[in-house]
CSV table of C-alpha atoms in Angstrom, one decimal:
chain,number,residue,atom,x,y,z
V,1,MET,CA,70.9,120.7,47.8
V,2,ARG,CA,68.6,119.8,49.9
V,3,ARG,CA,65.4,122.2,48.3
V,4,TYR,CA,65.4,119.5,44.9
V,5,LEU,CA,65.0,116.3,47.5
V,6,PRO,CA,60.7,117.5,47.4
V,7,LEU,CA,61.1,117.3,44.1
V,8,LEU,CA,62.8,113.4,43.1
V,9,PRO,CA,59.7,111.2,43.4
V,10,LEU,CA,58.1,113.6,40.2
V,11,ILE,CA,61.3,113.0,37.9
V,12,ALA,CA,61.4,109.2,38.8
V,13,ALA,CA,57.1,109.2,38.7
V,14,LEU,CA,57.7,110.1,35.1
V,15,ALA,CA,60.5,108.3,34.5
V,16,LEU,CA,59.2,105.1,34.6
V,17,ALA,CA,56.0,106.5,32.4
V,18,GLY,CA,58.3,107.1,29.6
V,19,CYS,CA,59.4,103.5,29.5
V,20,GLN,CA,56.3,101.5,29.2
V,21,LYS,CA,55.2,100.6,25.6
V,22,PRO,CA,52.0,102.5,23.7
V,23,ALA,CA,48.6,100.2,24.1
V,24,ALA,CA,48.0,98.3,20.8
V,25,LYS,CA,44.8,99.6,19.1
V,26,THR,CA,42.3,97.3,18.1
V,27,THR,CA,40.6,96.8,14.7
V,28,GLU,CA,36.5,96.9,13.9
V,29,ALA,CA,36.5,93.2,12.6
V,30,GLN,CA,39.0,91.8,16.1
V,31,ASN,CA,35.5,93.4,17.8
V,32,ALA,CA,33.2,91.2,15.3
V,33,ARG,CA,30.8,89.7,17.4
V,34,ALA,CA,30.6,86.0,16.6
V,35,VAL,CA,27.2,85.0,15.5
V,36,ARG,CA,25.5,81.7,13.9
V,37,VAL,CA,22.8,82.8,10.2
V,38,VAL,CA,20.4,80.4,8.6
V,39,ARG,CA,19.9,80.6,5.5
V,40,LEU,CA,16.0,81.5,4.1
V,41,GLU,CA,15.0,78.4,1.9
V,42,PRO,CA,11.1,76.4,1.6
V,43,ARG,CA,11.0,74.5,4.6
V,44,GLU,CA,7.9,72.2,6.1
V,45,ILE,CA,6.1,73.8,8.6
V,46,SER,CA,3.3,70.7,10.6
V,47,GLY,CA,0.9,71.1,13.7
V,48,ALA,CA,-2.6,73.5,13.5
V,49,LEU,CA,-4.3,75.4,11.1
V,50,ALA,CA,-6.9,77.7,13.0
V,51,ALA,CA,-9.9,79.7,10.9
V,52,SER,CA,-12.8,81.2,12.0
V,53,GLY,CA,-16.1,81.6,11.0
V,54,ASP,CA,-19.9,81.5,10.7
V,55,LEU,CA,-22.3,79.1,12.1
V,56,LEU,CA,-24.7,78.1,9.0
V,57,PRO,CA,-27.3,75.6,7.9
V,58,ARG,CA,-26.0,72.9,6.4
V,59,GLU,CA,-28.9,73.2,3.9
V,60,GLU,CA,-32.2,75.2,4.8
V,61,ALA,CA,-35.4,75.5,3.6
V,62,ALA,CA,-37.8,77.7,3.5
V,63,VAL,CA,-41.2,77.1,3.5
V,64,LEU,CA,-44.5,79.5,2.1
V,65,PRO,CA,-47.9,78.7,1.4
V,66,GLU,CA,-48.4,77.4,-2.0
V,67,VAL,CA,-52.2,79.0,-2.4
V,68,SER,CA,-53.7,82.2,-1.8
V,69,GLY,CA,-56.3,84.4,-0.3
V,70,TYR,CA,-56.9,82.2,2.7
V,71,ARG,CA,-57.0,83.6,6.5
V,72,VAL,CA,-54.1,81.8,8.8
V,73,ALA,CA,-56.5,79.8,11.1
V,74,LYS,CA,-53.6,78.1,13.5
V,75,VAL,CA,-49.7,78.6,13.6
V,76,LEU,CA,-49.3,74.9,14.5
V,77,VAL,CA,-44.9,75.2,15.9
V,78,ASP,CA,-43.1,77.6,16.7
V,79,VAL,CA,-38.9,78.1,16.5
V,80,GLY,CA,-36.9,76.0,18.6
V,81,ASP,CA,-38.6,72.9,17.2
V,82,THR,CA,-38.2,69.9,15.3
V,83,VAL,CA,-40.7,69.0,12.8
V,84,LYS,CA,-40.7,65.4,10.7
V,85,LYS,CA,-40.9,65.5,6.7
V,86,GLY,CA,-44.9,66.7,6.1
V,87,GLN,CA,-45.7,67.6,9.6
V,88,THR,CA,-48.5,70.1,8.9
V,89,LEU,CA,-46.9,74.1,9.8
V,90,VAL,CA,-50.1,76.2,10.0
V,91,GLN,CA,-54.0,75.6,8.6
V,92,LEU,CA,-56.0,77.4,6.7
V,93,ASP,CA,-59.4,78.3,6.9
V,94,PRO,CA,-61.3,75.9,5.0
V,95,ALA,CA,-64.6,78.2,4.8
V,96,LEU,CA,-64.4,79.6,1.7
V,97,ILE,CA,-63.0,76.5,-0.2
V,98,GLN,CA,-65.8,73.9,1.4
V,99,GLY,CA,-67.9,76.2,0.0
V,100,GLN,CA,-66.1,76.3,-3.3
V,101,LEU,CA,-65.7,72.3,-3.6
V,102,ALA,CA,-69.5,71.6,-2.8
V,103,GLN,CA,-70.2,73.9,-5.6
V,104,GLN,CA,-68.6,72.2,-8.2
V,105,GLN,CA,-68.8,69.0,-7.4
V,106,ALA,CA,-72.9,69.6,-8.3
V,107,LEU,CA,-71.6,70.7,-11.9
V,108,ALA,CA,-69.8,67.7,-12.4
V,109,ALA,CA,-72.2,65.8,-11.9
V,110,GLN,CA,-74.7,67.3,-13.9
V,111,ALA,CA,-71.9,67.5,-16.3
V,112,GLU,CA,-71.3,64.3,-16.0
V,113,ALA,CA,-74.9,63.5,-16.4
V,114,ASN,CA,-75.4,65.8,-19.3
V,115,ALA,CA,-72.8,64.0,-20.7
V,116,LEU,CA,-73.9,60.2,-20.2
V,117,GLN,CA,-77.1,61.4,-21.7
V,118,ALA,CA,-75.9,62.3,-25.0
V,119,GLU,CA,-73.3,59.6,-25.5
V,120,GLU,CA,-76.7,57.7,-24.6
V,121,GLN,CA,-79.1,59.3,-27.1
V,122,ALA,CA,-75.9,59.5,-30.3
V,123,SER,CA,-74.9,55.0,-30.1
V,124,ARG,CA,-78.5,55.0,-31.3
V,125,VAL,CA,-77.6,55.9,-34.5
V,126,LYS,CA,-74.2,54.2,-34.7
V,127,ASP,CA,-75.7,52.7,-37.4
V,128,LEU,CA,-77.6,54.0,-39.2
V,129,ASP,CA,-75.8,56.1,-41.6
V,130,ASN,CA,-77.0,56.0,-44.9
V,131,GLN,CA,-79.8,54.5,-44.3
V,132,GLY,CA,-82.5,57.1,-44.0
V,133,VAL,CA,-83.9,55.9,-40.5
V,134,ILE,CA,-83.7,59.2,-39.8
V,135,SER,CA,-81.2,62.3,-41.5
V,136,GLN,CA,-77.3,62.6,-41.6
V,137,GLU,CA,-77.1,66.1,-40.0
V,138,ALA,CA,-79.4,65.0,-37.1
V,139,ILE,CA,-77.3,62.0,-36.9
V,140,ASP,CA,-74.1,63.9,-36.8
V,141,GLN,CA,-75.3,66.7,-34.7
V,142,ARG,CA,-76.6,63.7,-32.1
V,143,ARG,CA,-72.3,62.7,-32.8
V,144,PHE,CA,-71.4,66.8,-31.7
V,145,GLN,CA,-73.3,67.3,-29.0
V,146,ALA,CA,-72.0,63.6,-27.3
V,147,ARG,CA,-68.5,65.3,-27.8
V,148,ALA,CA,-68.8,68.6,-26.6
V,149,ALA,CA,-71.6,67.3,-23.4
V,150,ARG,CA,-68.4,64.8,-22.7
V,151,ALA,CA,-66.1,67.6,-23.2
V,152,THR,CA,-67.3,69.8,-20.9
V,153,ALA,CA,-67.6,67.0,-18.3
V,154,ASN,CA,-64.2,66.4,-18.4
V,155,ALA,CA,-63.2,70.6,-17.9
V,156,GLN,CA,-65.8,70.7,-15.1
V,157,ALA,CA,-64.0,67.5,-12.9
V,158,ALA,CA,-60.6,69.0,-13.6
V,159,MET,CA,-61.9,72.2,-11.9
V,160,LEU,CA,-63.3,69.6,-8.9
V,161,ARG,CA,-59.7,68.3,-9.0
V,162,ASP,CA,-58.1,71.8,-9.3
V,163,ILE,CA,-60.0,73.1,-5.9
V,164,ARG,CA,-59.8,69.7,-4.4
V,165,THR,CA,-55.9,69.7,-4.9
V,166,ARG,CA,-56.3,73.7,-3.1
V,167,ASN,CA,-57.9,72.3,-0.2
V,168,ALA,CA,-55.8,70.1,0.8
V,169,LYS,CA,-53.0,72.3,0.0
V,170,LEU,CA,-54.7,74.4,3.6
V,171,ALA,CA,-52.6,72.7,5.2
V,172,VAL,CA,-48.7,74.5,4.6
V,173,THR,CA,-46.3,71.9,5.7
V,174,ALA,CA,-43.0,70.9,6.0
V,175,PRO,CA,-41.0,70.0,3.0
V,176,VAL,CA,-38.5,68.8,4.9
V,177,GLY,CA,-37.7,67.6,8.4
V,178,GLY,CA,-35.6,69.1,10.6
V,179,LEU,CA,-35.4,72.7,13.1
V,180,VAL,CA,-37.5,75.1,13.0
V,181,LEU,CA,-35.0,78.3,12.9
V,182,GLU,CA,-37.8,81.8,12.0
V,183,ARG,CA,-41.1,81.6,12.4
V,184,THR,CA,-42.7,85.2,10.5
V,185,VAL,CA,-46.6,83.7,10.5
V,186,ARG,CA,-49.0,84.4,12.8
V,187,PRO,CA,-53.3,83.3,13.4
V,188,GLY,CA,-54.9,86.0,10.9
V,189,ASP,CA,-52.3,86.2,8.7
V,190,MET,CA,-53.4,86.0,5.1
V,191,SER,CA,-51.9,83.3,2.6
V,192,THR,CA,-50.1,85.4,0.2
V,193,GLY,CA,-47.9,82.9,-1.9
V,194,VAL,CA,-44.9,83.0,-4.1
V,195,GLY,CA,-42.6,85.9,-3.5
V,196,THR,CA,-43.7,87.6,0.2
V,197,THR,CA,-41.0,86.7,3.3
V,198,PRO,CA,-41.2,82.8,3.8
V,199,TRP,CA,-43.3,82.2,6.4
V,200,PHE,CA,-40.4,79.3,7.9
V,201,ARG,CA,-36.8,78.7,7.6
V,202,ILE,CA,-35.9,75.0,8.3
V,203,ALA,CA,-32.3,73.5,9.5
V,204,ARG,CA,-32.4,70.5,7.3
V,205,ASP,CA,-32.1,67.6,9.5
V,206,SER,CA,-31.0,69.8,12.4
V,207,GLU,CA,-27.5,70.0,10.9
V,208,ILE,CA,-25.5,73.2,11.5
V,209,GLU,CA,-22.1,74.0,10.1
V,210,LEU,CA,-18.8,75.8,10.5
V,211,ALA,CA,-18.2,78.3,6.9
V,212,ALA,CA,-14.5,78.7,8.5
V,213,GLN,CA,-12.7,81.7,6.1
V,214,LEU,CA,-9.5,80.5,4.6
V,215,SER,CA,-6.4,82.5,2.9
V,216,GLU,CA,-5.9,80.7,-0.4
V,217,ASP,CA,-2.1,79.8,0.4
V,218,ASP,CA,-3.8,77.7,4.1
V,219,LEU,CA,-6.7,76.7,1.8
V,220,ALA,CA,-5.5,74.3,-0.4
V,221,LYS,CA,-3.6,72.6,3.6
V,222,VAL,CA,-7.3,71.1,4.0
V,223,ARG,CA,-8.7,67.9,2.6
V,224,PRO,CA,-12.3,67.0,2.9
V,225,GLY,CA,-12.6,63.8,5.7
V,226,GLN,CA,-9.8,65.9,8.0
V,227,ARG,CA,-10.5,66.1,11.7
V,228,ALA,CA,-11.2,69.8,13.4
V,229,GLU,CA,-11.8,70.8,17.0
V,230,VAL,CA,-14.3,73.3,17.1
V,231,THR,CA,-14.9,76.2,19.7
V,232,LEU,CA,-18.7,77.5,19.9
V,233,PRO,CA,-19.3,81.0,21.6
V,234,SER,CA,-20.2,79.2,24.7
V,235,GLY,CA,-16.4,78.2,24.9
V,236,ALA,CA,-17.8,74.0,24.3
V,237,VAL,CA,-15.0,72.6,21.8
V,238,VAL,CA,-17.1,70.1,19.6
V,239,ALA,CA,-15.7,67.7,16.6
V,240,GLY,CA,-16.0,68.4,13.4
V,241,VAL,CA,-15.1,66.4,10.1
V,242,VAL,CA,-14.3,69.0,6.7
V,243,ARG,CA,-16.8,68.2,4.4
V,244,LEU,CA,-16.0,70.4,1.1
V,245,VAL,CA,-13.3,72.9,0.6
V,246,SER,CA,-14.7,75.9,-1.5
V,247,PRO,CA,-13.8,75.4,-5.9
V,248,GLN,CA,-13.5,79.2,-5.3
V,249,ILE,CA,-12.1,82.3,-4.3
V,250,ASP,CA,-13.9,85.8,-3.2
V,251,PRO,CA,-12.8,88.5,-5.4
V,252,GLN,CA,-12.8,91.2,-3.0
V,253,SER,CA,-11.4,89.0,0.0
V,254,LYS,CA,-9.6,87.0,-1.8
V,255,LEU,CA,-10.2,84.6,1.2
V,256,GLY,CA,-12.5,80.6,0.4
V,257,VAL,CA,-14.8,78.9,2.5
V,258,VAL,CA,-14.4,75.5,4.1
V,259,ARG,CA,-17.1,74.0,5.6
V,260,VAL,CA,-17.4,71.8,8.5
V,261,HIS,CA,-19.5,69.3,9.0
V,262,LEU,CA,-20.7,69.9,13.4
V,263,PRO,CA,-22.7,67.2,15.5
V,264,VAL,CA,-26.3,67.7,15.9
V,265,SER,CA,-26.6,70.1,19.0
V,266,ARG,CA,-29.0,72.5,20.7
V,267,GLU,CA,-26.0,74.0,21.8
V,268,ILE,CA,-24.8,74.7,18.1
V,269,ARG,CA,-26.8,77.9,17.2
V,270,ALA,CA,-27.3,79.2,12.9
V,271,GLY,CA,-26.1,82.9,13.2
V,272,GLY,CA,-23.4,82.5,15.9
V,273,PHE,CA,-19.2,82.5,15.0
V,274,GLY,CA,-17.0,79.5,15.9
V,275,ARG,CA,-13.1,79.2,15.5
V,276,ALA,CA,-12.0,76.1,14.0
V,277,VAL,CA,-8.7,73.9,14.5
V,278,PHE,CA,-7.8,71.6,11.5
V,279,SER,CA,-5.2,69.1,12.5
V,280,ASP,CA,-2.5,67.8,11.2
V,281,VAL,CA,-1.5,70.7,8.7
V,282,SER,CA,1.5,70.6,6.3
V,283,GLY,CA,2.8,72.8,4.0
V,284,MET,CA,6.2,74.2,2.3
V,285,VAL,CA,6.7,77.7,3.2
V,286,LEU,CA,10.0,80.1,2.9
V,287,ALA,CA,10.3,79.7,6.7
V,288,ALA,CA,12.6,81.4,10.0
V,289,PRO,CA,13.4,80.1,13.5
V,290,GLU,CA,11.8,81.6,15.6
V,291,THR,CA,14.5,82.8,17.8
V,292,ALA,CA,15.7,84.6,14.3
V,293,VAL,CA,12.3,86.7,15.0
V,294,ARG,CA,11.8,90.1,17.2
V,295,TYR,CA,9.8,91.6,17.7
V,296,ASP,CA,9.0,95.8,19.2
V,297,ALA,CA,7.3,98.8,18.2
V,298,ASP,CA,7.9,98.2,14.5
V,299,GLY,CA,6.3,94.8,14.6
V,300,ALA,CA,8.0,92.1,13.1
V,301,SER,CA,12.0,92.1,12.0
V,302,VAL,CA,14.9,89.7,11.1
V,303,MET,CA,18.3,90.7,10.9
V,304,VAL,CA,20.6,90.1,7.5
V,305,VAL,CA,23.6,89.9,7.2
V,306,GLY,CA,25.0,91.0,3.9
V,307,PRO,CA,27.7,90.2,1.5
V,308,ASP,CA,30.0,92.4,3.4
V,309,ASN,CA,29.0,90.7,7.1
V,310,ARG,CA,28.0,93.9,7.4
V,311,VAL,CA,23.8,93.4,9.3
V,312,ARG,CA,20.2,94.7,8.7
V,313,HIS,CA,17.0,94.5,10.0
V,314,VAL,CA,14.4,94.2,8.1
V,315,VAL,CA,11.0,94.0,8.9
V,316,ILE,CA,9.0,91.1,8.1
V,317,GLN,CA,5.3,90.2,8.3
V,318,ALA,CA,5.0,86.4,10.2
V,319,GLY,CA,2.7,84.3,9.5
V,320,GLN,CA,1.6,80.8,10.0
V,321,ARG,CA,4.1,78.6,13.2
V,322,GLY,CA,5.5,74.9,14.2
V,323,GLY,CA,8.3,73.2,15.1
V,324,GLY,CA,10.3,75.8,16.1
V,325,LEU,CA,9.2,78.0,12.5
V,326,VAL,CA,8.5,81.3,11.8
V,327,GLN,CA,6.9,81.6,8.1
V,328,LEU,CA,7.2,85.1,6.5
V,329,ILE,CA,4.8,86.5,4.4
V,330,LYS,CA,6.7,89.2,3.7
V,331,GLY,CA,10.5,89.7,4.3
V,332,PRO,CA,13.8,89.5,2.8
V,333,PRO,CA,14.3,86.7,-0.5
V,334,ALA,CA,15.7,82.5,-0.3
V,335,GLY,CA,18.5,82.7,0.3
V,336,SER,CA,19.3,86.0,2.4
V,337,ARG,CA,21.2,84.9,6.0
V,338,VAL,CA,19.9,86.4,8.9
V,339,VAL,CA,21.0,86.1,12.6
V,340,GLU,CA,19.4,83.2,14.1
V,341,ASN,CA,19.9,83.9,17.7
V,342,ALA,CA,21.0,86.8,19.6
V,343,ALA,CA,19.7,89.5,17.7
V,344,ALA,CA,19.1,91.9,19.7
V,345,PHE,CA,22.2,93.6,20.5
V,346,LEU,CA,22.8,94.2,17.9
V,347,LEU,CA,22.4,97.4,15.6
V,348,ASP,CA,22.0,98.4,11.9
V,349,GLY,CA,25.6,97.9,10.0
V,350,ASP,CA,27.6,96.6,13.0
V,351,LEU,CA,29.9,93.8,11.3
V,352,VAL,CA,29.5,90.0,12.4
V,353,LYS,CA,31.8,87.0,12.6
V,354,PRO,CA,28.9,84.4,10.8
V,355,ALA,CA,28.8,80.7,11.2
V,356,ASP,CA,26.6,78.6,9.8
V,357,GLY,CA,23.9,77.1,11.6
V,358,ALA,CA,20.9,74.2,11.6
V,359,PRO,CA,17.1,75.5,12.0
V,360,PRO,CA,15.1,73.1,14.3
V,361,ALA,CA,13.6,70.3,13.1
V,362,PRO,CA,10.1,70.4,11.7
V,363,ALA,CA,7.6,69.2,14.9
V,364,LYS,CA,3.6,68.8,14.6
V,365,VAL,CA,3.0,71.8,17.7
V,366,ALA,CA,1.8,74.5,15.8
V,367,ARG,CA,-0.5,77.6,16.6
V,368,ARG,CA,-1.7,80.3,14.4
């Protein structure tokens, strides 16, 4: 009997185990995570809109000589100078035209004297027609000579005016006042007239503005008179005002141009690059809460809850942001349910318990 005593504790343990009830099994529905969902629909995002572009003259004037064949004697201004309208920029050598001018003055005076003499002779036979004092042929001849002499005098006078005009054009002047952006002329160059590279480029009234490029959707949110802050390449920030919004979209880039008027400043240089932030911009766009968007190696995405309450990973293209919302340029359609929070803890195909949530109220804080 004693040899069975060590087996008694084992028998007791087996008896107790047989008396316990089996553990209850849990279902997938019971293990489903409770999540808050929000439906995608057009919402207003208010805040700021950013765009970049080139710094360009508001209006640019090109300066070329109006006469050809004359040598440059003096260049009176350089790049960076501010000039006034009508100010002389280049003086051409007048040596050639001064001789022509003196010669033509003499020819014009001689032609005028001949015309006066012929007219005097014609006036003497004014009332002698058909009187037999002098033949009618001689009378007509004098009158013809008077008219011919007057025509010659007028032609010589016109040539004199032309030379005087060309002489005045030897001083190449500024058509507008403003900042000299470029100079290509040097003393000793020959003037060749129209069709060549401009000698000077002048920014009218020294005004440089930003030509910012925006998409068609963003272009509709900007209006003339709207304020903008423009960051220059130097890091300085200047206040600007939208002057005009382009009426057309480039068919290749699908972008439009907004011209931002800037104050006159030496720090604002044509050809540079600027970035504008337009304030008080609002628009209706398809948007989701910022908390619903997650970012990984594949980019931005949201978790969409299907009719069977299972989640699906959908890649999106995010646009502008503001007030806790993110614009969905590409992604699920309007009306889709997306997980508002904790999307990072869900996997494709997970069963969830959705509860309606609400997107944050729009606020005028945005960035792009």
